Amino acid sequence: MIEETAEVLAVSGHEVTVKTIKQSACGGCKEADTCSTSVLSKYFGNKSIELSLTTALPVKIGDSVTVGLEEQALLRLTALIYLLPMLVMFVCAMLGSYIEQTLQMESELLTIVFALTGLLATFFTLRRYSTYWFDVNKLNPTVLKIN
């Protein structure tokens, strides 16, 4: 479970609005003082994120809470969104290249067309069927405890 501390901004029944600060990983690095990425993250990296969540816990405005997100669901979704389109694009490009070699074509246009077609087809398929493959409730953050 990925956990983050958040502050409660508003409460309406079981609906809770929380705010968390998006922090850069550069803060804990030994080279943070000399790294340009760390300097940039100090100016642009700390942004607040507001989330509307449902909880049964008795929270009040100003409470500090721990918000969690299931790690396995996030990893599966990330793999599906990033790795699957690249894999399909690679396979389609190889198929296009094979057809070009078989037909003794000089240009690589067919390889490019096959690769882009595979990539776009994967994106459209993922968009259409993602609700069937994933439990949406597992992808929503939840309030785990009051700190």
Short mmCIF file of C-alpha atoms in Angstrom, two decimals:
data_model
loop_
_atom_site.label_atom_id
_atom_site.label_comp_id
_atom_site.label_asym_id
_atom_site.label_seq_id
_atom_site.Cartn_x
_atom_site.Cartn_y
_atom_site.Cartn_z
CA MET A 1 0.00 0.00 0.00
CA ILE A 2 1.34 3.42 -0.97
CA GLU A 3 0.65 5.84 1.88
CA GLU A 4 0.77 9.62 2.10
CA THR A 5 -0.15 12.06 4.87
CA ALA A 6 -2.88 14.57 4.05
CA GLU A 7 -4.81 17.36 5.76
CA VAL A 8 -8.62 17.39 5.84
CA LEU A 9 -10.00 20.54 4.20
CA ALA A 10 -13.74 19.83 4.14
CA VAL A 11 -16.18 17.23 5.46
CA SER A 12 -19.68 16.61 4.11
CA GLY A 13 -21.20 13.44 5.54
CA HIS A 14 -18.95 10.62 4.36
CA GLU A 15 -17.35 12.81 1.66
CA VAL A 16 -13.98 14.23 2.67
CA THR A 17 -11.74 16.66 0.78
CA VAL A 18 -8.07 16.28 1.66
CA LYS A 19 -4.91 18.10 0.57
CA THR A 20 -1.50 16.51 0.26
CA ILE A 21 1.78 18.04 -0.87
CA LYS A 22 3.43 16.38 -3.85
CA GLN A 23 7.07 16.12 -2.83
CA SER A 24 10.08 15.37 -4.96
CA ALA A 25 12.28 12.39 -4.13
CA CYS A 26 15.33 14.64 -4.37
CA GLY A 27 15.04 15.85 -0.79
CA GLY A 28 16.61 12.75 0.75
CA CYS A 29 19.52 12.42 -1.66
CA LYS A 30 23.09 13.07 -0.48
CA GLU A 31 23.81 15.20 -3.55
CA ALA A 32 20.70 17.38 -3.17
CA ASP A 33 22.74 20.55 -2.53
CA THR A 34 24.74 20.27 -5.76
CA CYS A 35 22.17 18.73 -8.11
CA SER A 36 20.35 20.99 -10.57
CA THR A 37 17.28 18.73 -10.54
CA SER A 38 17.03 19.21 -6.79
CA VAL A 39 17.25 22.99 -7.17
CA LEU A 40 14.47 22.97 -9.77
CA SER A 41 12.29 20.70 -7.63
CA LYS A 42 12.56 23.19 -4.74
CA TYR A 43 10.97 25.87 -6.93
CA PHE A 44 8.54 23.82 -9.00
CA GLY A 45 8.19 20.44 -7.29
CA ASN A 46 6.07 21.02 -4.20
CA LYS A 47 2.51 21.24 -5.47
CA SER A 48 -0.58 20.54 -3.43
CA ILE A 49 -3.08 17.95 -4.60
CA GLU A 50 -6.70 17.99 -3.45
CA LEU A 51 -8.69 14.76 -3.44
CA SER A 52 -12.34 14.04 -2.72
CA LEU A 53 -12.66 10.73 -0.89
CA THR A 54 -15.33 8.68 0.81
CA THR A 55 -14.65 7.48 4.36
CA ALA A 56 -16.51 6.10 7.35
CA LEU A 57 -13.93 7.46 9.80
CA PRO A 58 -14.99 10.37 12.07
CA VAL A 59 -12.71 13.05 10.62
CA LYS A 60 -12.86 16.78 11.28
CA ILE A 61 -11.54 19.75 9.33
CA GLY A 62 -7.85 20.21 10.06
CA ASP A 63 -7.22 16.56 10.96
CA SER A 64 -4.11 14.88 9.64
CA VAL A 65 -4.99 11.59 7.94
CA THR A 66 -3.13 8.83 6.12
CA VAL A 67 -4.35 8.26 2.58
CA GLY A 68 -3.52 4.99 0.85
CA LEU A 69 -3.57 3.55 -2.66
CA GLU A 70 -3.25 -0.15 -3.52
CA GLU A 71 0.19 -0.71 -4.98
CA GLN A 72 -0.66 -3.84 -7.01
CA ALA A 73 -3.54 -2.13 -8.82
CA LEU A 74 -1.33 0.85 -9.62
CA LEU A 75 1.49 -1.37 -10.92
CA ARG A 76 -0.89 -3.43 -13.08
CA LEU A 77 -2.42 -0.29 -14.54
CA THR A 78 1.00 1.24 -15.19
CA ALA A 79 2.21 -1.90 -16.94
CA LEU A 80 -0.92 -2.08 -19.04
CA ILE A 81 -0.81 1.58 -20.03
CA TYR A 82 2.93 1.83 -20.77
CA LEU A 83 4.29 -1.63 -21.56
CA LEU A 84 1.46 -3.19 -23.58
CA PRO A 85 1.26 -0.41 -26.22
CA MET A 86 5.04 -0.48 -26.68
CA LEU A 87 5.06 -4.26 -27.00
CA VAL A 88 2.22 -4.26 -29.55
CA MET A 89 3.89 -1.44 -31.48
CA PHE A 90 7.15 -3.41 -31.60
CA VAL A 91 5.41 -6.61 -32.78
CA CYS A 92 3.44 -4.71 -35.44
CA ALA A 93 6.62 -2.98 -36.63
CA MET A 94 8.34 -6.36 -36.92
CA LEU A 95 5.36 -7.69 -38.90
CA GLY A 96 5.48 -4.66 -41.21
CA SER A 97 9.21 -5.12 -41.69
CA TYR A 98 8.74 -8.81 -42.49
CA ILE A 99 6.07 -8.00 -45.09
CA GLU A 100 8.35 -5.34 -46.62
CA GLN A 101 11.20 -7.83 -46.91
CA THR A 102 8.88 -10.47 -48.38
CA LEU A 103 7.55 -8.04 -50.98
CA GLN A 104 11.07 -6.62 -51.51
CA MET A 105 9.98 -3.05 -50.82
CA GLU A 106 12.67 -0.38 -50.56
CA SER A 107 11.01 2.05 -48.13
CA GLU A 108 10.13 1.51 -44.48
CA LEU A 109 6.72 3.12 -44.83
CA LEU A 110 4.86 -0.13 -44.16
CA THR A 111 6.84 -0.68 -40.94
CA ILE A 112 5.91 2.80 -39.72
CA VAL A 113 2.25 2.40 -40.67
CA PHE A 114 2.01 -1.00 -38.96
CA ALA A 115 3.74 0.30 -35.81
CA LEU A 116 1.49 3.35 -35.51
CA THR A 117 -1.62 1.30 -36.27
CA GLY A 118 -0.72 -1.19 -33.53
CA LEU A 119 0.00 1.61 -31.07
CA LEU A 120 -3.27 3.44 -31.75
CA ALA A 121 -5.30 0.21 -31.75
CA THR A 122 -3.86 -0.67 -28.34
CA PHE A 123 -4.68 2.77 -26.90
CA PHE A 124 -8.27 2.61 -28.17
CA THR A 125 -8.69 -0.95 -26.90
CA LEU A 126 -7.32 -0.02 -23.47
CA ARG A 127 -9.57 3.00 -23.27
CA ARG A 128 -12.65 1.01 -24.19
CA TYR A 129 -12.07 -2.08 -22.01
CA SER A 130 -10.13 -0.70 -19.04
CA THR A 131 -13.29 -0.57 -16.90
CA TYR A 132 -13.79 -4.31 -17.46
CA TRP A 133 -10.19 -5.22 -16.61
CA PHE A 134 -9.81 -3.11 -13.48
CA ASP A 135 -11.82 -2.64 -10.34
CA VAL A 136 -12.16 1.14 -10.25
CA ASN A 137 -12.54 1.12 -6.46
CA LYS A 138 -9.02 -0.30 -6.09
CA LEU A 139 -7.62 2.65 -8.06
CA ASN A 140 -9.23 5.24 -5.80
CA PRO A 141 -7.26 6.42 -2.76
CA THR A 142 -8.84 5.69 0.62
CA VAL A 143 -8.49 7.26 4.06
CA LEU A 144 -6.71 4.62 6.13
CA LYS A 145 -6.44 6.26 9.55
CA ILE A 146 -6.52 9.50 11.49
CA ASN A 147 -3.04 10.53 12.67
#
